[in-house]
PDB file of C-alpha atoms and ligand atoms in Angstrom:
ATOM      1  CA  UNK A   1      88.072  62.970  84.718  1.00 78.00           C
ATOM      2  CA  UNK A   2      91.546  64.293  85.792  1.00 86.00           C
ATOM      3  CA  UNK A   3      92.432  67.765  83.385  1.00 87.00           C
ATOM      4  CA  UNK A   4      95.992  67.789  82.847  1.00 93.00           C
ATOM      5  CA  UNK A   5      97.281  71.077  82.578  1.00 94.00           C
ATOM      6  CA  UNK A   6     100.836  71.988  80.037  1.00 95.00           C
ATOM      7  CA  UNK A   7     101.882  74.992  80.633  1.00 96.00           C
ATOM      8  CA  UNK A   8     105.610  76.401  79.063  1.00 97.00           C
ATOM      9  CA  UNK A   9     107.851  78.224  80.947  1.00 98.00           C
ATOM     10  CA  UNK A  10     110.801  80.189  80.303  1.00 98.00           C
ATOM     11  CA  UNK A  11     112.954  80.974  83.682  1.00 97.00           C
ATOM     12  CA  UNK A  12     116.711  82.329  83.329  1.00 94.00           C
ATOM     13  CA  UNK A  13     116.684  82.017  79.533  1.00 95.00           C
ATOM     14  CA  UNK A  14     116.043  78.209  79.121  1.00 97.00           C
ATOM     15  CA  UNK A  15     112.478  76.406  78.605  1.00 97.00           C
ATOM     16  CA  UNK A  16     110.415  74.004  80.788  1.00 98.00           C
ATOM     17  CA  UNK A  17     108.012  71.976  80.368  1.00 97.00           C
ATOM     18  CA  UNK A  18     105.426  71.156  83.620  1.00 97.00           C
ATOM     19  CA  UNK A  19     102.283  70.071  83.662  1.00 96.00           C
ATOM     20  CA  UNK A  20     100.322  69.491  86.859  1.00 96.00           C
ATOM     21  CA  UNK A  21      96.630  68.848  87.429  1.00 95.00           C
ATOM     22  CA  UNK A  22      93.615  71.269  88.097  1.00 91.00           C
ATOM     23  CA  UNK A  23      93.698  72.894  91.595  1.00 86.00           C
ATOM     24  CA  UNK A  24      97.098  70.962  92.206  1.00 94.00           C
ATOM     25  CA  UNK A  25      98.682  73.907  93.649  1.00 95.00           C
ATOM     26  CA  UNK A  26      97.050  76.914  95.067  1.00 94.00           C
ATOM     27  CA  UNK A  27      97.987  79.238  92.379  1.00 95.00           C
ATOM     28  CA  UNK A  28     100.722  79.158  89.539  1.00 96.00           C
ATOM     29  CA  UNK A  29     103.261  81.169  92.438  1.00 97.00           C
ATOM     30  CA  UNK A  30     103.054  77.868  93.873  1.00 97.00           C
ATOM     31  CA  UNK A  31     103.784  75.910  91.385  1.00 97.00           C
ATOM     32  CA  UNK A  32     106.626  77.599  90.014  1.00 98.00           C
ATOM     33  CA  UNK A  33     107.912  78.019  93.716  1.00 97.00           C
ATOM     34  CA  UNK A  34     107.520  74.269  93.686  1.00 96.00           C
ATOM     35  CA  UNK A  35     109.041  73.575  90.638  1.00 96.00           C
ATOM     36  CA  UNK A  36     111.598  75.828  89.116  1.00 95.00           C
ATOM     37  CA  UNK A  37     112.110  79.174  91.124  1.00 94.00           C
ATOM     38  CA  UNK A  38     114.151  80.126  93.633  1.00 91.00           C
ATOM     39  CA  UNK A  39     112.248  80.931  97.106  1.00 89.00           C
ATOM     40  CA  UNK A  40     112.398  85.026  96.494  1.00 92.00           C
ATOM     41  CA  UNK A  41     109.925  84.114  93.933  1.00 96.00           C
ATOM     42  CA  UNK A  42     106.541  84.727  95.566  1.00 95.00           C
ATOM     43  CA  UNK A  43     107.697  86.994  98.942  1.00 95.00           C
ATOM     44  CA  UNK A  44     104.397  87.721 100.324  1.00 95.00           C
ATOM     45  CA  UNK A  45     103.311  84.114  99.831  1.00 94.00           C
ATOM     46  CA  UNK A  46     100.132  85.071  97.269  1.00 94.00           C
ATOM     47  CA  UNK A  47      98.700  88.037  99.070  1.00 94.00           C
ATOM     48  CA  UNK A  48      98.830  90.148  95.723  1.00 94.00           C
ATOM     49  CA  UNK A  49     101.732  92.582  97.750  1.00 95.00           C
ATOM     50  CA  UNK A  50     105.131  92.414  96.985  1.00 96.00           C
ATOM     51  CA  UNK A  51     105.334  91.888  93.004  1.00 96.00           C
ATOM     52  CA  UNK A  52     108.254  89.234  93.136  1.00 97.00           C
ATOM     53  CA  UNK A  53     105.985  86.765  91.051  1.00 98.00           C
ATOM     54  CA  UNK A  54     105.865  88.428  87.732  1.00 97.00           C
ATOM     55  CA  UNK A  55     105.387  86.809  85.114  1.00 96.00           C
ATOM     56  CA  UNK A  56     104.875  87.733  81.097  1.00 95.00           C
ATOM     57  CA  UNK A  57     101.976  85.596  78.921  1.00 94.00           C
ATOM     58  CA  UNK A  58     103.930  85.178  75.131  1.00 94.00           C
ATOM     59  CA  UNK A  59     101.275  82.740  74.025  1.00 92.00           C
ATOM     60  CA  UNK A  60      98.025  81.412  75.301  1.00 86.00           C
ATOM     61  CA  UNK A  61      95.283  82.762  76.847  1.00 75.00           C
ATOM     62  CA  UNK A  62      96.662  86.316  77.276  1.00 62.00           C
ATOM     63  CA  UNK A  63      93.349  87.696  78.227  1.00 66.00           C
ATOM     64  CA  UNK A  64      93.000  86.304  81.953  1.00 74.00           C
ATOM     65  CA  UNK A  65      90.580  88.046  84.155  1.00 72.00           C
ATOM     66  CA  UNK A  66      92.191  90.617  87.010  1.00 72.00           C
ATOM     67  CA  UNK A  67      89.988  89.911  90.272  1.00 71.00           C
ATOM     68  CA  UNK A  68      91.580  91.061  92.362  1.00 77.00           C
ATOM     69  CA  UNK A  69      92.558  94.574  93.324  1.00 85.00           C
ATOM     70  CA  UNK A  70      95.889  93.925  95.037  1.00 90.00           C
ATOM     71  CA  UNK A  71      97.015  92.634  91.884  1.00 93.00           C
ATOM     72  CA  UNK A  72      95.305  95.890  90.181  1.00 92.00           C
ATOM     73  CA  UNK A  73      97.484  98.167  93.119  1.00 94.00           C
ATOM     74  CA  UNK A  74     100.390  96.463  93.330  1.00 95.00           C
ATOM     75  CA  UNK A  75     100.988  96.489  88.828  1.00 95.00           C
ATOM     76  CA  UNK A  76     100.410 100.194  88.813  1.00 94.00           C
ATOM     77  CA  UNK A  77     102.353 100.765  91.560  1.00 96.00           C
ATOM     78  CA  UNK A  78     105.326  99.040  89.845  1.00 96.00           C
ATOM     79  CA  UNK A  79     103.733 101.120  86.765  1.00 97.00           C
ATOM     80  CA  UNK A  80     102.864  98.057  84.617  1.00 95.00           C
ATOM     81  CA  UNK A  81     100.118  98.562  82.481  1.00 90.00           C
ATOM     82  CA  UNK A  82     100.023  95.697  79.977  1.00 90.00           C
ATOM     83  CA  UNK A  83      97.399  92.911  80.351  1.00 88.00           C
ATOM     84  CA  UNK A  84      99.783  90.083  80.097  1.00 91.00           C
ATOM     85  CA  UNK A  85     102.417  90.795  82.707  1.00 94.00           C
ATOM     86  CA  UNK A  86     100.825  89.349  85.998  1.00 94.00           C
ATOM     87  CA  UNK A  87     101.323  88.107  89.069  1.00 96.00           C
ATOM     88  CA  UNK A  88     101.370  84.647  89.183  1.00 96.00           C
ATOM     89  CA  UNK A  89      99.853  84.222  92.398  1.00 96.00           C
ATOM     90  CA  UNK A  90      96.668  85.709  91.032  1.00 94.00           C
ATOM     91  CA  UNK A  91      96.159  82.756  88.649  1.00 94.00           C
ATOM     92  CA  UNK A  92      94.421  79.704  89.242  1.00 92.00           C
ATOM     93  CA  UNK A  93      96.022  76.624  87.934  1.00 93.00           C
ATOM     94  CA  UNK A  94      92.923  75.513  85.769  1.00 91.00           C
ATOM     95  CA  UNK A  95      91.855  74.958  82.422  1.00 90.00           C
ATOM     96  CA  UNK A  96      92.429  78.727  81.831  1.00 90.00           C
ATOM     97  CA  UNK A  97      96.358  78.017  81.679  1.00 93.00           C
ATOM     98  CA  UNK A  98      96.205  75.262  79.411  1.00 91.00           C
ATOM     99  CA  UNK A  99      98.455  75.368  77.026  1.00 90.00           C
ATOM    100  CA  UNK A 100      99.681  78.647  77.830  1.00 94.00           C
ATOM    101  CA  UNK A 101     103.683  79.873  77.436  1.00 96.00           C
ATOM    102  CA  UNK A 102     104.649  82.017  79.751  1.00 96.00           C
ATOM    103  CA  UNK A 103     108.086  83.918  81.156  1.00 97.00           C
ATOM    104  CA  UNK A 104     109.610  84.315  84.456  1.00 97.00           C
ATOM    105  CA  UNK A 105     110.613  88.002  84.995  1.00 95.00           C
TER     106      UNK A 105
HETATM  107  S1  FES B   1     103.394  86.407  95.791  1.00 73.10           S
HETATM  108 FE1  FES B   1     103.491  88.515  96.275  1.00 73.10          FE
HETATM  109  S2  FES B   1     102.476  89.445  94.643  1.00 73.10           S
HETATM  110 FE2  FES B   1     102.400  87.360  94.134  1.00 73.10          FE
END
């Protein structure tokens, strides 16, 4: 069975509504590359690095599991400390973003 994934975005102060499928896209970076961004979004292509693919949970699952340590590093370096800014590239596009609002920063 195909899971459709909603997911709300806002991006330069209007709202959007995509939904994709599981594992459509590499990561949410790449969707939002894909779909709505503009191509700073997302610099070091999903490596966890550069930062440029922020993004703020407002409603959802705000609670999403850091694995991995770049994205660990590369928050504290830009001295970010609350659990729902992240970097989109470190989210899977699964059943964990269903439903989820979210804002590009
Ligand atoms: S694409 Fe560089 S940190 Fe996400």
């Amino acid at each position: 069975m195909t899971v459709i994934i909603k997911i709300e975005v806002i991006y330069d102060g209007n709202s959007y509504f995509l939904q994709t499928t599981k594992h459509a896209y590499a990561n949410l970076m790449v969707l939002l590359l894909n779909e709505l961004t503009d191509e700073d979004f997302g610099d070091c292509k999903g490596m966890g690095k550069c930062g440029t693919c922020l993004i703020e949970i407002l409603e959802g699952n705000d609670d999403l599991e850091r694995q991995d340590r770049n994205e660990e590093t590369t928050l504290s370096k830009m001295k970010i400390n609350q659990s729902n800014i992240r970097l989109a590239c470190q989210l899977l596009v699964d059943e964990s973003l269903m439903g989820i609002k979210i804002r590009v920063i």
